[in-house]
């Protein structure tokens, strides 16, 4: 057994089965103590909603928190996002133009204020409306000269982010800063915003058994030997994958 960098999504990946979570927590906290393994949470939630989740479930204190779909990186328990990361995201990003443009799309229902972040504009969008709306919206925003990406998750959430930020790019930033090789890194997820964790091919991947169709479809279309689709759900699926890759016994 050796040190590794553990990166995981929270909702319906790490969190979702409290008994399995407790078991995984024991393995991870022991591994961190013995081998200095690093634990990184990568969530779509803002810091506010992340804190809400920690009051509802027993989560280990992460070494690093990546929040708001990769647009905010909180190092070592800090309450302020890392400035060097934020600075990179401002290029080609204009929040006001995005908000004004999206106001013309009646299918886009704004998410609560807590989830509207400096580098993330989020909506609810039904699955039926998603296909036509996403392609038109992308074209319109690109025409405005914006450097953005659209990320659709769990058949209901749409995030508009700077091109330079998503869960994968944030993981890459953190991985390089901590000095881990891709071969010592593992990322876990269940939905659309986690595709970026896997698509860079900079980590072993674990997809939990309860993953959403949007991620499963992508996984089937982009097979990789370093990505494992677990049979078990949530934390039990993570444990299954960590054992499959021999990160844990
Ligand atoms: C979380 C966030 C939400 C986002 C979703 C998908 O639920 O709170 O704003 O749209 O993740 O990334
Ligand atoms: Mg999730």
PDB file of C-alpha atoms and ligand atoms in Angstrom:
ATOM      1  CA  UNK A   1       0.000   0.000   0.000  1.00  0.00           C
ATOM      2  CA  UNK A   2       1.232   3.503  -0.763  1.00  0.00           C
ATOM      3  CA  UNK A   3       0.085   7.090  -0.611  1.00  0.00           C
ATOM      4  CA  UNK A   4      -2.518   8.212  -3.162  1.00  0.00           C
ATOM      5  CA  UNK A   5      -4.617  11.225  -4.046  1.00  0.00           C
ATOM      6  CA  UNK A   6      -8.304  10.476  -3.499  1.00  0.00           C
ATOM      7  CA  UNK A   7     -10.723  12.795  -5.291  1.00  0.00           C
ATOM      8  CA  UNK A   8     -14.447  12.254  -4.936  1.00  0.00           C
ATOM      9  CA  UNK A   9     -17.768  13.817  -5.777  1.00  0.00           C
ATOM     10  CA  UNK A  10     -20.132  14.030  -2.786  1.00  0.00           C
ATOM     11  CA  UNK A  11     -23.869  13.736  -3.643  1.00  0.00           C
ATOM     12  CA  UNK A  12     -24.779  10.173  -4.626  1.00  0.00           C
ATOM     13  CA  UNK A  13     -21.103   9.207  -4.849  1.00  0.00           C
ATOM     14  CA  UNK A  14     -19.479   9.512  -1.409  1.00  0.00           C
ATOM     15  CA  UNK A  15     -22.773  10.404   0.276  1.00  0.00           C
ATOM     16  CA  UNK A  16     -25.938   8.349  -0.147  1.00  0.00           C
ATOM     17  CA  UNK A  17     -25.444   5.287   2.065  1.00  0.00           C
ATOM     18  CA  UNK A  18     -24.410   6.273   5.591  1.00  0.00           C
ATOM     19  CA  UNK A  19     -23.389   2.763   6.690  1.00  0.00           C
ATOM     20  CA  UNK A  20     -21.107   2.310   3.664  1.00  0.00           C
ATOM     21  CA  UNK A  21     -19.766   5.844   4.176  1.00  0.00           C
ATOM     22  CA  UNK A  22     -18.771   5.038   7.741  1.00  0.00           C
ATOM     23  CA  UNK A  23     -16.892   1.965   6.567  1.00  0.00           C
ATOM     24  CA  UNK A  24     -15.097   3.854   3.791  1.00  0.00           C
ATOM     25  CA  UNK A  25     -14.269   6.704   6.203  1.00  0.00           C
ATOM     26  CA  UNK A  26     -12.489   4.222   8.469  1.00  0.00           C
ATOM     27  CA  UNK A  27     -10.359   2.879   5.599  1.00  0.00           C
ATOM     28  CA  UNK A  28      -9.508   6.341   4.312  1.00  0.00           C
ATOM     29  CA  UNK A  29      -8.710   7.932   7.638  1.00  0.00           C
ATOM     30  CA  UNK A  30      -6.410   5.037   8.518  1.00  0.00           C
ATOM     31  CA  UNK A  31      -4.726   5.276   5.109  1.00  0.00           C
ATOM     32  CA  UNK A  32      -4.274   9.014   5.533  1.00  0.00           C
ATOM     33  CA  UNK A  33      -2.690   8.477   8.960  1.00  0.00           C
ATOM     34  CA  UNK A  34      -0.324   5.741   7.792  1.00  0.00           C
ATOM     35  CA  UNK A  35       0.594   6.857   4.256  1.00  0.00           C
ATOM     36  CA  UNK A  36      -0.304  10.558   4.165  1.00  0.00           C
ATOM     37  CA  UNK A  37      -2.930   9.906   1.505  1.00  0.00           C
ATOM     38  CA  UNK A  38      -4.720  13.133   0.549  1.00  0.00           C
ATOM     39  CA  UNK A  39      -8.501  13.483   0.500  1.00  0.00           C
ATOM     40  CA  UNK A  40     -10.121  15.940  -1.902  1.00  0.00           C
ATOM     41  CA  UNK A  41     -13.865  16.538  -2.212  1.00  0.00           C
ATOM     42  CA  UNK A  42     -15.065  17.834  -5.549  1.00  0.00           C
ATOM     43  CA  UNK A  43     -18.674  18.957  -5.436  1.00  0.00           C
ATOM     44  CA  UNK A  44     -21.128  20.967  -7.510  1.00  0.00           C
ATOM     45  CA  UNK A  45     -22.316  22.575  -4.281  1.00  0.00           C
ATOM     46  CA  UNK A  46     -21.298  26.050  -3.158  1.00  0.00           C
ATOM     47  CA  UNK A  47     -19.406  26.354   0.143  1.00  0.00           C
ATOM     48  CA  UNK A  48     -22.748  27.157   1.834  1.00  0.00           C
ATOM     49  CA  UNK A  49     -24.469  23.989   0.626  1.00  0.00           C
ATOM     50  CA  UNK A  50     -21.312  21.956   1.305  1.00  0.00           C
ATOM     51  CA  UNK A  51     -21.409  23.096   4.925  1.00  0.00           C
ATOM     52  CA  UNK A  52     -25.080  22.127   5.075  1.00  0.00           C
ATOM     53  CA  UNK A  53     -24.168  18.617   3.892  1.00  0.00           C
ATOM     54  CA  UNK A  54     -21.442  18.263   6.543  1.00  0.00           C
ATOM     55  CA  UNK A  55     -24.037  18.980   9.225  1.00  0.00           C
ATOM     56  CA  UNK A  56     -26.245  16.167   7.916  1.00  0.00           C
ATOM     57  CA  UNK A  57     -23.635  13.404   7.374  1.00  0.00           C
ATOM     58  CA  UNK A  58     -20.357  12.363   8.972  1.00  0.00           C
ATOM     59  CA  UNK A  59     -17.667  13.396   6.506  1.00  0.00           C
ATOM     60  CA  UNK A  60     -13.920  13.308   7.113  1.00  0.00           C
ATOM     61  CA  UNK A  61     -12.296  16.745   6.990  1.00  0.00           C
ATOM     62  CA  UNK A  62     -10.864  16.936   3.443  1.00  0.00           C
ATOM     63  CA  UNK A  63      -7.330  18.192   2.754  1.00  0.00           C
ATOM     64  CA  UNK A  64      -8.774  20.252  -0.082  1.00  0.00           C
ATOM     65  CA  UNK A  65     -12.335  21.169  -1.075  1.00  0.00           C
ATOM     66  CA  UNK A  66     -13.161  21.865  -4.708  1.00  0.00           C
ATOM     67  CA  UNK A  67     -16.595  23.517  -4.768  1.00  0.00           C
ATOM     68  CA  UNK A  68     -19.034  24.977  -7.305  1.00  0.00           C
ATOM     69  CA  UNK A  69     -18.138  22.486 -10.076  1.00  0.00           C
ATOM     70  CA  UNK A  70     -14.398  23.175 -10.048  1.00  0.00           C
ATOM     71  CA  UNK A  71     -14.633  26.964  -9.976  1.00  0.00           C
ATOM     72  CA  UNK A  72     -13.537  27.348  -6.326  1.00  0.00           C
ATOM     73  CA  UNK A  73     -10.631  25.610  -4.593  1.00  0.00           C
ATOM     74  CA  UNK A  74     -10.370  25.794  -0.788  1.00  0.00           C
ATOM     75  CA  UNK A  75      -7.010  24.672   0.572  1.00  0.00           C
ATOM     76  CA  UNK A  76      -6.500  23.251   4.076  1.00  0.00           C
ATOM     77  CA  UNK A  77      -9.814  24.332   5.598  1.00  0.00           C
ATOM     78  CA  UNK A  78      -9.602  27.918   4.310  1.00  0.00           C
ATOM     79  CA  UNK A  79     -12.910  29.783   3.881  1.00  0.00           C
ATOM     80  CA  UNK A  80     -11.533  31.816   0.970  1.00  0.00           C
ATOM     81  CA  UNK A  81     -11.091  30.333  -2.499  1.00  0.00           C
ATOM     82  CA  UNK A  82      -7.516  30.060  -3.780  1.00  0.00           C
ATOM     83  CA  UNK A  83      -6.764  33.319  -5.591  1.00  0.00           C
ATOM     84  CA  UNK A  84      -4.313  31.920  -8.144  1.00  0.00           C
ATOM     85  CA  UNK A  85      -7.051  29.558  -9.397  1.00  0.00           C
ATOM     86  CA  UNK A  86      -9.732  32.276  -9.507  1.00  0.00           C
ATOM     87  CA  UNK A  87      -7.392  34.594 -11.424  1.00  0.00           C
ATOM     88  CA  UNK A  88      -7.148  32.073 -14.268  1.00  0.00           C
ATOM     89  CA  UNK A  89     -10.923  31.877 -14.651  1.00  0.00           C
ATOM     90  CA  UNK A  90     -11.627  35.537 -15.316  1.00  0.00           C
ATOM     91  CA  UNK A  91     -10.318  35.352 -18.906  1.00  0.00           C
ATOM     92  CA  UNK A  92     -13.234  35.460 -21.383  1.00  0.00           C
ATOM     93  CA  UNK A  93     -15.798  35.368 -18.556  1.00  0.00           C
ATOM     94  CA  UNK A  94     -18.505  38.018 -18.230  1.00  0.00           C
ATOM     95  CA  UNK A  95     -21.176  37.073 -15.690  1.00  0.00           C
ATOM     96  CA  UNK A  96     -23.482  39.984 -16.544  1.00  0.00           C
ATOM     97  CA  UNK A  97     -23.595  39.131 -20.242  1.00  0.00           C
ATOM     98  CA  UNK A  98     -24.366  35.492 -19.383  1.00  0.00           C
ATOM     99  CA  UNK A  99     -27.183  36.464 -17.015  1.00  0.00           C
ATOM    100  CA  UNK A 100     -28.657  38.932 -19.545  1.00  0.00           C
ATOM    101  CA  UNK A 101     -28.455  36.432 -22.421  1.00  0.00           C
ATOM    102  CA  UNK A 102     -29.933  33.495 -20.509  1.00  0.00           C
ATOM    103  CA  UNK A 103     -32.883  35.668 -19.384  1.00  0.00           C
ATOM    104  CA  UNK A 104     -34.307  35.231 -22.916  1.00  0.00           C
ATOM    105  CA  UNK A 105     -34.636  31.450 -22.458  1.00  0.00           C
ATOM    106  CA  UNK A 106     -37.902  30.644 -20.683  1.00  0.00           C
ATOM    107  CA  UNK A 107     -36.875  26.994 -20.094  1.00  0.00           C
ATOM    108  CA  UNK A 108     -33.990  28.108 -17.873  1.00  0.00           C
ATOM    109  CA  UNK A 109     -35.142  28.393 -14.264  1.00  0.00           C
ATOM    110  CA  UNK A 110     -32.498  30.041 -12.071  1.00  0.00           C
ATOM    111  CA  UNK A 111     -31.205  27.946  -9.157  1.00  0.00           C
ATOM    112  CA  UNK A 112     -31.184  29.492  -5.631  1.00  0.00           C
ATOM    113  CA  UNK A 113     -28.930  32.501  -4.964  1.00  0.00           C
ATOM    114  CA  UNK A 114     -26.417  30.426  -2.923  1.00  0.00           C
ATOM    115  CA  UNK A 115     -25.606  28.464  -6.088  1.00  0.00           C
ATOM    116  CA  UNK A 116     -24.938  31.547  -8.231  1.00  0.00           C
ATOM    117  CA  UNK A 117     -21.191  32.004  -7.796  1.00  0.00           C
ATOM    118  CA  UNK A 118     -18.599  34.387  -9.244  1.00  0.00           C
ATOM    119  CA  UNK A 119     -17.616  31.812 -11.903  1.00  0.00           C
ATOM    120  CA  UNK A 120     -20.779  29.697 -12.116  1.00  0.00           C
ATOM    121  CA  UNK A 121     -24.272  30.570 -13.325  1.00  0.00           C
ATOM    122  CA  UNK A 122     -26.750  27.736 -12.660  1.00  0.00           C
ATOM    123  CA  UNK A 123     -30.257  26.821 -13.769  1.00  0.00           C
ATOM    124  CA  UNK A 124     -32.767  24.014 -13.611  1.00  0.00           C
ATOM    125  CA  UNK A 125     -33.577  22.672 -17.068  1.00  0.00           C
ATOM    126  CA  UNK A 126     -35.843  19.711 -17.803  1.00  0.00           C
ATOM    127  CA  UNK A 127     -34.534  16.749 -19.755  1.00  0.00           C
ATOM    128  CA  UNK A 128     -37.123  17.288 -22.516  1.00  0.00           C
ATOM    129  CA  UNK A 129     -36.021  20.889 -23.068  1.00  0.00           C
ATOM    130  CA  UNK A 130     -32.292  20.189 -22.652  1.00  0.00           C
ATOM    131  CA  UNK A 131     -31.332  18.986 -26.145  1.00  0.00           C
ATOM    132  CA  UNK A 132     -32.749  21.898 -28.165  1.00  0.00           C
ATOM    133  CA  UNK A 133     -31.959  24.570 -25.552  1.00  0.00           C
ATOM    134  CA  UNK A 134     -28.338  23.544 -24.910  1.00  0.00           C
ATOM    135  CA  UNK A 135     -27.204  23.781 -28.507  1.00  0.00           C
ATOM    136  CA  UNK A 136     -28.934  27.126 -29.191  1.00  0.00           C
ATOM    137  CA  UNK A 137     -27.698  28.569 -25.890  1.00  0.00           C
ATOM    138  CA  UNK A 138     -24.118  27.550 -26.567  1.00  0.00           C
ATOM    139  CA  UNK A 139     -24.165  29.131 -30.026  1.00  0.00           C
ATOM    140  CA  UNK A 140     -25.660  32.390 -28.711  1.00  0.00           C
ATOM    141  CA  UNK A 141     -23.125  32.672 -25.852  1.00  0.00           C
ATOM    142  CA  UNK A 142     -20.171  31.891 -28.139  1.00  0.00           C
ATOM    143  CA  UNK A 143     -21.373  34.597 -30.551  1.00  0.00           C
ATOM    144  CA  UNK A 144     -21.101  37.065 -27.663  1.00  0.00           C
ATOM    145  CA  UNK A 145     -17.387  36.186 -27.591  1.00  0.00           C
ATOM    146  CA  UNK A 146     -17.567  34.385 -24.249  1.00  0.00           C
ATOM    147  CA  UNK A 147     -15.228  31.560 -23.383  1.00  0.00           C
ATOM    148  CA  UNK A 148     -17.652  29.255 -21.566  1.00  0.00           C
ATOM    149  CA  UNK A 149     -18.785  25.647 -21.244  1.00  0.00           C
ATOM    150  CA  UNK A 150     -22.196  24.163 -20.491  1.00  0.00           C
ATOM    151  CA  UNK A 151     -22.409  21.220 -18.099  1.00  0.00           C
ATOM    152  CA  UNK A 152     -25.666  19.308 -17.687  1.00  0.00           C
ATOM    153  CA  UNK A 153     -26.058  16.944 -14.726  1.00  0.00           C
ATOM    154  CA  UNK A 154     -28.603  14.514 -13.253  1.00  0.00           C
ATOM    155  CA  UNK A 155     -31.130  15.337 -15.963  1.00  0.00           C
ATOM    156  CA  UNK A 156     -31.995  18.649 -14.288  1.00  0.00           C
ATOM    157  CA  UNK A 157     -29.018  20.953 -13.488  1.00  0.00           C
ATOM    158  CA  UNK A 158     -27.331  23.233 -15.990  1.00  0.00           C
ATOM    159  CA  UNK A 159     -24.097  24.995 -15.037  1.00  0.00           C
ATOM    160  CA  UNK A 160     -22.450  27.652 -17.172  1.00  0.00           C
ATOM    161  CA  UNK A 161     -18.736  27.846 -16.317  1.00  0.00           C
ATOM    162  CA  UNK A 162     -15.598  29.462 -17.712  1.00  0.00           C
ATOM    163  CA  UNK A 163     -13.886  27.217 -20.293  1.00  0.00           C
ATOM    164  CA  UNK A 164     -10.879  26.905 -17.994  1.00  0.00           C
ATOM    165  CA  UNK A 165     -12.765  25.483 -15.037  1.00  0.00           C
ATOM    166  CA  UNK A 166     -14.523  22.219 -14.382  1.00  0.00           C
ATOM    167  CA  UNK A 167     -14.006  19.372 -11.945  1.00  0.00           C
ATOM    168  CA  UNK A 168     -11.268  17.830 -14.127  1.00  0.00           C
ATOM    169  CA  UNK A 169      -9.205  20.981 -14.619  1.00  0.00           C
ATOM    170  CA  UNK A 170      -9.465  21.801 -10.901  1.00  0.00           C
ATOM    171  CA  UNK A 171      -8.313  18.274 -10.034  1.00  0.00           C
ATOM    172  CA  UNK A 172      -5.352  18.689 -12.369  1.00  0.00           C
ATOM    173  CA  UNK A 173      -4.380  21.972 -10.655  1.00  0.00           C
ATOM    174  CA  UNK A 174      -4.606  20.349  -7.217  1.00  0.00           C
ATOM    175  CA  UNK A 175      -2.794  17.181  -8.299  1.00  0.00           C
ATOM    176  CA  UNK A 176       0.147  19.100  -9.717  1.00  0.00           C
ATOM    177  CA  UNK A 177       0.323  21.369  -6.677  1.00  0.00           C
ATOM    178  CA  UNK A 178       0.426  18.395  -4.338  1.00  0.00           C
ATOM    179  CA  UNK A 179       2.938  16.603  -6.584  1.00  0.00           C
ATOM    180  CA  UNK A 180       0.967  13.431  -7.389  1.00  0.00           C
ATOM    181  CA  UNK A 181       1.315  11.470 -10.645  1.00  0.00           C
ATOM    182  CA  UNK A 182      -1.898  10.454 -12.500  1.00  0.00           C
ATOM    183  CA  UNK A 183      -1.030   6.832 -11.630  1.00  0.00           C
ATOM    184  CA  UNK A 184      -1.274   7.721  -7.906  1.00  0.00           C
ATOM    185  CA  UNK A 185      -4.583   9.542  -8.341  1.00  0.00           C
ATOM    186  CA  UNK A 186      -8.141   8.222  -8.281  1.00  0.00           C
ATOM    187  CA  UNK A 187     -11.370  10.112  -9.005  1.00  0.00           C
ATOM    188  CA  UNK A 188     -14.941   9.007  -8.249  1.00  0.00           C
ATOM    189  CA  UNK A 189     -18.287  10.233  -9.556  1.00  0.00           C
ATOM    190  CA  UNK A 190     -21.879   9.535 -10.563  1.00  0.00           C
ATOM    191  CA  UNK A 191     -23.156  12.267 -12.906  1.00  0.00           C
ATOM    192  CA  UNK A 192     -22.581  14.696 -15.771  1.00  0.00           C
ATOM    193  CA  UNK A 193     -20.374  17.180 -13.957  1.00  0.00           C
ATOM    194  CA  UNK A 194     -18.029  14.278 -13.065  1.00  0.00           C
ATOM    195  CA  UNK A 195     -17.298  13.434 -16.730  1.00  0.00           C
ATOM    196  CA  UNK A 196     -14.497  16.038 -16.616  1.00  0.00           C
ATOM    197  CA  UNK A 197     -12.846  14.084 -13.774  1.00  0.00           C
ATOM    198  CA  UNK A 198     -12.545  11.122 -16.136  1.00  0.00           C
ATOM    199  CA  UNK A 199     -12.118  12.685 -19.585  1.00  0.00           C
ATOM    200  CA  UNK A 200      -8.682  14.213 -18.917  1.00  0.00           C
ATOM    201  CA  UNK A 201      -7.328  10.714 -18.265  1.00  0.00           C
ATOM    202  CA  UNK A 202      -5.216  12.034 -15.406  1.00  0.00           C
ATOM    203  CA  UNK A 203      -6.518   9.628 -12.791  1.00  0.00           C
ATOM    204  CA  UNK A 204      -7.880   6.164 -12.254  1.00  0.00           C
ATOM    205  CA  UNK A 205     -11.646   6.473 -12.423  1.00  0.00           C
ATOM    206  CA  UNK A 206     -14.390   4.916 -10.339  1.00  0.00           C
ATOM    207  CA  UNK A 207     -18.000   5.257 -11.465  1.00  0.00           C
ATOM    208  CA  UNK A 208     -20.403   4.182  -8.735  1.00  0.00           C
ATOM    209  CA  UNK A 209     -23.078   1.598  -9.616  1.00  0.00           C
ATOM    210  CA  UNK A 210     -25.900   4.109  -9.181  1.00  0.00           C
ATOM    211  CA  UNK A 211     -24.485   6.527 -11.795  1.00  0.00           C
ATOM    212  CA  UNK A 212     -26.827   8.600 -13.966  1.00  0.00           C
ATOM    213  CA  UNK A 213     -27.478   7.689 -17.627  1.00  0.00           C
ATOM    214  CA  UNK A 214     -25.566  10.772 -18.909  1.00  0.00           C
ATOM    215  CA  UNK A 215     -22.330   9.470 -17.299  1.00  0.00           C
ATOM    216  CA  UNK A 216     -22.953   5.810 -18.175  1.00  0.00           C
ATOM    217  CA  UNK A 217     -23.544   6.714 -21.833  1.00  0.00           C
ATOM    218  CA  UNK A 218     -20.327   8.751 -21.926  1.00  0.00           C
ATOM    219  CA  UNK A 219     -18.429   5.902 -20.227  1.00  0.00           C
ATOM    220  CA  UNK A 220     -19.650   3.393 -22.841  1.00  0.00           C
ATOM    221  CA  UNK A 221     -18.640   5.718 -25.668  1.00  0.00           C
ATOM    222  CA  UNK A 222     -15.190   6.434 -24.156  1.00  0.00           C
ATOM    223  CA  UNK A 223     -13.961   3.149 -22.671  1.00  0.00           C
ATOM    224  CA  UNK A 224     -10.705   3.176 -20.693  1.00  0.00           C
ATOM    225  CA  UNK A 225      -8.746   0.466 -18.906  1.00  0.00           C
ATOM    226  CA  UNK A 226      -8.117   2.800 -16.013  1.00  0.00           C
ATOM    227  CA  UNK A 227     -11.817   3.409 -15.372  1.00  0.00           C
ATOM    228  CA  UNK A 228     -13.916   1.018 -13.301  1.00  0.00           C
ATOM    229  CA  UNK A 229     -17.702   0.818 -13.209  1.00  0.00           C
ATOM    230  CA  UNK A 230     -18.606  -0.494  -9.760  1.00  0.00           C
ATOM    231  CA  UNK A 231     -21.512  -2.798  -9.058  1.00  0.00           C
ATOM    232  CA  UNK A 232     -22.167  -1.347  -5.610  1.00  0.00           C
ATOM    233  CA  UNK A 233     -23.722   2.033  -4.999  1.00  0.00           C
ATOM    234  CA  UNK A 234     -22.255   5.201  -3.440  1.00  0.00           C
ATOM    235  CA  UNK A 235     -19.474   4.715  -0.842  1.00  0.00           C
ATOM    236  CA  UNK A 236     -19.667   0.924  -1.219  1.00  0.00           C
ATOM    237  CA  UNK A 237     -18.975   1.372  -4.951  1.00  0.00           C
ATOM    238  CA  UNK A 238     -15.983   3.583  -4.144  1.00  0.00           C
ATOM    239  CA  UNK A 239     -14.567   0.958  -1.774  1.00  0.00           C
ATOM    240  CA  UNK A 240     -15.113  -1.720  -4.429  1.00  0.00           C
ATOM    241  CA  UNK A 241     -13.184   0.396  -6.960  1.00  0.00           C
ATOM    242  CA  UNK A 242     -10.338   1.291  -4.565  1.00  0.00           C
ATOM    243  CA  UNK A 243      -9.867  -2.426  -3.891  1.00  0.00           C
ATOM    244  CA  UNK A 244     -10.089  -3.241  -7.617  1.00  0.00           C
ATOM    245  CA  UNK A 245      -7.215  -0.807  -8.317  1.00  0.00           C
ATOM    246  CA  UNK A 246      -5.304  -2.018  -5.236  1.00  0.00           C
ATOM    247  CA  UNK A 247      -5.306   1.404  -3.572  1.00  0.00           C
ATOM    248  CA  UNK A 248      -6.915  -0.294  -0.575  1.00  0.00           C
ATOM    249  CA  UNK A 249      -6.901  -3.894   0.598  1.00  0.00           C
TER     250      UNK A 249
HETATM  251  C1  LIG B   1     -24.995  20.928  -7.103  1.00  0.00           C
HETATM  252  C2  LIG B   1     -25.038  22.447  -7.092  1.00  0.00           C
HETATM  253  C3  LIG B   1     -25.801  22.974  -8.307  1.00  0.00           C
HETATM  254  C4  LIG B   1     -25.255  22.369  -9.585  1.00  0.00           C
HETATM  255  C5  LIG B   1     -25.266  20.849  -9.483  1.00  0.00           C
HETATM  256  C6  LIG B   1     -24.693  20.179 -10.708  1.00  0.00           C
HETATM  257  O1  LIG B   1     -26.259  20.390  -6.883  1.00  0.00           O
HETATM  258  O2  LIG B   1     -25.655  22.882  -5.899  1.00  0.00           O
HETATM  259  O3  LIG B   1     -25.687  24.369  -8.372  1.00  0.00           O
HETATM  260  O4  LIG B   1     -26.004  22.790 -10.680  1.00  0.00           O
HETATM  261  O5  LIG B   1     -24.509  20.452  -8.359  1.00  0.00           O
HETATM  262  O6  LIG B   1     -23.380  20.577 -10.968  1.00  0.00           O
HETATM  263 MG1  LIG B   2     -22.996  13.500  -7.607  1.00  0.00          MG
END
